[in-house]
Coordinates of C-alpha atoms and ligand atoms in Angstrom, one line a residue:
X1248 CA 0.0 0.0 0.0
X1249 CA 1.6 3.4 -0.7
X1250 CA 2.5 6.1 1.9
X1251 CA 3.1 9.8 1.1
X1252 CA 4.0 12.6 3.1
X1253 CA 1.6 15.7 4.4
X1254 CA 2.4 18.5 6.3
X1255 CA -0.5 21.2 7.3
X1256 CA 2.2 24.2 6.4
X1257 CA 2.6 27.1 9.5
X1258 CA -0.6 29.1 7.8
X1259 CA -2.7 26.1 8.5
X1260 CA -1.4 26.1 12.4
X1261 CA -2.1 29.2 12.7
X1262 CA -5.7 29.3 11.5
X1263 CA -6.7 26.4 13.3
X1264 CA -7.0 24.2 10.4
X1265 CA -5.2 21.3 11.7
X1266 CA -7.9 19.4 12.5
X1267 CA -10.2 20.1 10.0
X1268 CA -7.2 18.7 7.3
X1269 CA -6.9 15.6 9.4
X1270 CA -10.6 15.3 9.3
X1271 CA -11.0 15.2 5.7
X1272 CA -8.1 12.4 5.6
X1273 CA -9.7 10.5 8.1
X1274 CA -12.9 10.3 6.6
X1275 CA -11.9 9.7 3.3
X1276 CA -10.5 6.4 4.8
X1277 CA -6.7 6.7 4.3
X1278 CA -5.0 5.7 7.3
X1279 CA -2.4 7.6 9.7
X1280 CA 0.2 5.8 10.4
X1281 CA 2.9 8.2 11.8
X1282 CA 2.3 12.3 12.8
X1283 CA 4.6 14.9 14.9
X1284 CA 4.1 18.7 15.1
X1285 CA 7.1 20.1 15.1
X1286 CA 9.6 23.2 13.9
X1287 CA 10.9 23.0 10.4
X1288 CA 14.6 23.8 10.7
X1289 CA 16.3 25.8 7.4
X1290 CA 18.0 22.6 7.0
X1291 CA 15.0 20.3 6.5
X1292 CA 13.1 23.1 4.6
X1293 CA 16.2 23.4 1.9
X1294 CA 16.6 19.5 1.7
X1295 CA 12.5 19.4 0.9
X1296 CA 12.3 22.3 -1.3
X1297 CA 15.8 22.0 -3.4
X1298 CA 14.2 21.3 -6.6
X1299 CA 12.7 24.7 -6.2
X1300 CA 16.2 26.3 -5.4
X1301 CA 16.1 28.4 -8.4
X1302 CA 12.5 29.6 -8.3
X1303 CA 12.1 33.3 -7.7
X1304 CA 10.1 32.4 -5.4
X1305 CA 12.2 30.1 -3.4
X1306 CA 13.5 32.8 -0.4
X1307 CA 9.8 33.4 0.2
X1308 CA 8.6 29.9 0.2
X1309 CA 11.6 28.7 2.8
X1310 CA 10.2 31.7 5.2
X1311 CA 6.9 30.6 5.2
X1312 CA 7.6 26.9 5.7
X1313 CA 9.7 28.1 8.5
X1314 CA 8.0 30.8 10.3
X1315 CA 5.9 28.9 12.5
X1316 CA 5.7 25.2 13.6
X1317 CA 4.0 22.7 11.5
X1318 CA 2.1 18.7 11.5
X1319 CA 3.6 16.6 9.8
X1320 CA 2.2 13.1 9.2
X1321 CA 2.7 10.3 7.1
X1322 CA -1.2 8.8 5.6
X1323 CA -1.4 5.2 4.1
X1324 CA -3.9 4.0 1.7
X1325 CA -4.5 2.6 -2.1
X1326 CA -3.2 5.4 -4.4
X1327 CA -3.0 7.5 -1.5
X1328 CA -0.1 9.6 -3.3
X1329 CA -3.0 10.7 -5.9
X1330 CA -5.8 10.4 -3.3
X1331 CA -3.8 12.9 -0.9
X1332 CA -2.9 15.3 -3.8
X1333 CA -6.3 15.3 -4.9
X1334 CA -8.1 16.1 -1.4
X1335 CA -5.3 18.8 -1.6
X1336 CA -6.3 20.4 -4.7
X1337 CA -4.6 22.5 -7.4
X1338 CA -1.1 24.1 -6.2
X1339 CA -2.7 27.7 -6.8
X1340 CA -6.2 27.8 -4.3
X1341 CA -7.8 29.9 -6.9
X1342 CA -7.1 27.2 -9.9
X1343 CA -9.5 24.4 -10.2
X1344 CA -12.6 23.7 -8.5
X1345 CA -13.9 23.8 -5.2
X1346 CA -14.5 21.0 -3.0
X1347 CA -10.4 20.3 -1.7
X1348 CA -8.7 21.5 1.3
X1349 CA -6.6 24.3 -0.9
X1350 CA -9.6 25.9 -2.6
X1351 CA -11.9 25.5 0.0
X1352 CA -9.7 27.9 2.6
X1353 CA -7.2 29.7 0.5
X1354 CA -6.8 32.3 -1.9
X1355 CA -2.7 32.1 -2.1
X1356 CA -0.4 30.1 -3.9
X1357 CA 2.3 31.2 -1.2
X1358 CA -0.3 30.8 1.6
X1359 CA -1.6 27.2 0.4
X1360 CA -1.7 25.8 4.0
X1361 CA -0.8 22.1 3.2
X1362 CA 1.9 20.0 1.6
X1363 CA 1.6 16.3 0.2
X1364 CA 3.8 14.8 -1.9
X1365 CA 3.7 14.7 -5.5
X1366 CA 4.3 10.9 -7.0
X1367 CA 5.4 8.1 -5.2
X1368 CA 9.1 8.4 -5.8
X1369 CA 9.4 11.4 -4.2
X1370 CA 6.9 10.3 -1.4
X1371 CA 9.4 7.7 -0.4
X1372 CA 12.4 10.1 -0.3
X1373 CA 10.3 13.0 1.6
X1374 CA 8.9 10.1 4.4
X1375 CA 12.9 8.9 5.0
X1376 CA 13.6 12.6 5.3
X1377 CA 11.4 13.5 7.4
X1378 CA 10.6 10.6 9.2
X1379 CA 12.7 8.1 11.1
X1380 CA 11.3 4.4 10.4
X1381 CA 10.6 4.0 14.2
X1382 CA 8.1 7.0 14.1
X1383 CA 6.4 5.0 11.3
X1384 CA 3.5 2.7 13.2
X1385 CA 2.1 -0.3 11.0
X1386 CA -1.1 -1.0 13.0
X1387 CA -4.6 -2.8 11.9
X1388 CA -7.2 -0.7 11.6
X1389 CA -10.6 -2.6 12.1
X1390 CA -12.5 -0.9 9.2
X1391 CA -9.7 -1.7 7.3
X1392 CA -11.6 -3.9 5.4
X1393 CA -14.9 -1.9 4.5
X1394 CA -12.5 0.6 3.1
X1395 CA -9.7 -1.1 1.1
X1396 CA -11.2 -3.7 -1.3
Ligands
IDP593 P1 2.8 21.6 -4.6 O1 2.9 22.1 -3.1 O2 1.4 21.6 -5.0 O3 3.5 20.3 -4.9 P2 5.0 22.9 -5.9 O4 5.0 23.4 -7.4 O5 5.8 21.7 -5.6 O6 3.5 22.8 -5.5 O7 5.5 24.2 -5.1 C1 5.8 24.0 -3.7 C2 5.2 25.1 -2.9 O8 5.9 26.3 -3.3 C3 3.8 25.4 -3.2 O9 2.9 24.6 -2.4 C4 3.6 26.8 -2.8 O10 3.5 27.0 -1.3 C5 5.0 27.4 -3.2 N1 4.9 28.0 -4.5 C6 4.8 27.4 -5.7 N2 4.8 28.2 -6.8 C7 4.8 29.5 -6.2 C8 4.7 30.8 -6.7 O11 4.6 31.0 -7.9 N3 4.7 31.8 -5.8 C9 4.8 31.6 -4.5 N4 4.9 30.4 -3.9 C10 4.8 29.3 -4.8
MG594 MG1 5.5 19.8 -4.9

């Protein structure tokens, strides 16, 4: 079963969202399996973000990931790289339709109040990095099976 990486980014914290982006997670029926609020250091934040390292926008985006503490988590399920994303919504909150997480509570690409990995690949590299494997907890959930097929 895959696992990708979300983090409700410091403008989600600060608006109260956390739970509300858990919610929606939860109820779709993927699975938590590991979760830590914590500080993003400039370290981890240039590790996660270096393929944006050339972006003009790459100063502005390592403030904002750093400015205030953030959840991290780790969410299992079938296609939950795709499943996450889409739950996410468009990068940009004011592309695509309403209905996810980004376009449902934010107008700002640079105030877009979630991260979640982008393919599977890269969800694998962004768990390790984030992520040590003792933090990761395989557990059975009992509706497991009235959720995957
Ligand atoms: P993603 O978060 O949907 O995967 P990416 O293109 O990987 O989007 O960009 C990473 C993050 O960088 C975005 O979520 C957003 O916070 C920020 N970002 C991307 N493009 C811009 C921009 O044009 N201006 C400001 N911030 C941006
Ligand atoms: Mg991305």
């Amino acid at each position: 079963m895959e696992q990708t990486l979300v983090f409700v980014k410091p403008d989600g914290v600060q608006r109260g969202l956390i739970g509300e982006i858990i919610a929606r997670l939860e109820k779709r029926g993927l699975k938590l399996v590991a979760a830590k609020f914590m500080q993003v250091s400039e370290e981890l934040a240039g590790q996660h973000y270096a393929i944006h390292k050339n972006e003009p926008f790459y100063d502005s985006l390592i403030e904002y990931i750093t400015a205030a503490p953030v959840m991290a988590m780790v969410w299992e399920g079938n296609r939950a790289v795709e499943a996450v994303r889409q739950t996410m919504g468009d990068t940009r909150p004011t592309d695509g339709k309403s209905g996810s997480i980004r376009q449902d509570f934010g107008l700002e690409i640079g105030r877009n109040l979630t991260h979640a990995s982008d393919k599977l690949e890269n969800a694998k590299k962004e768990i390790e990095l984030w992520f040590s494997s003792e933090e990761i907890i395989s557990w059975q959930r009992v509706l497991d099976e009235w959720i995957f097929e």
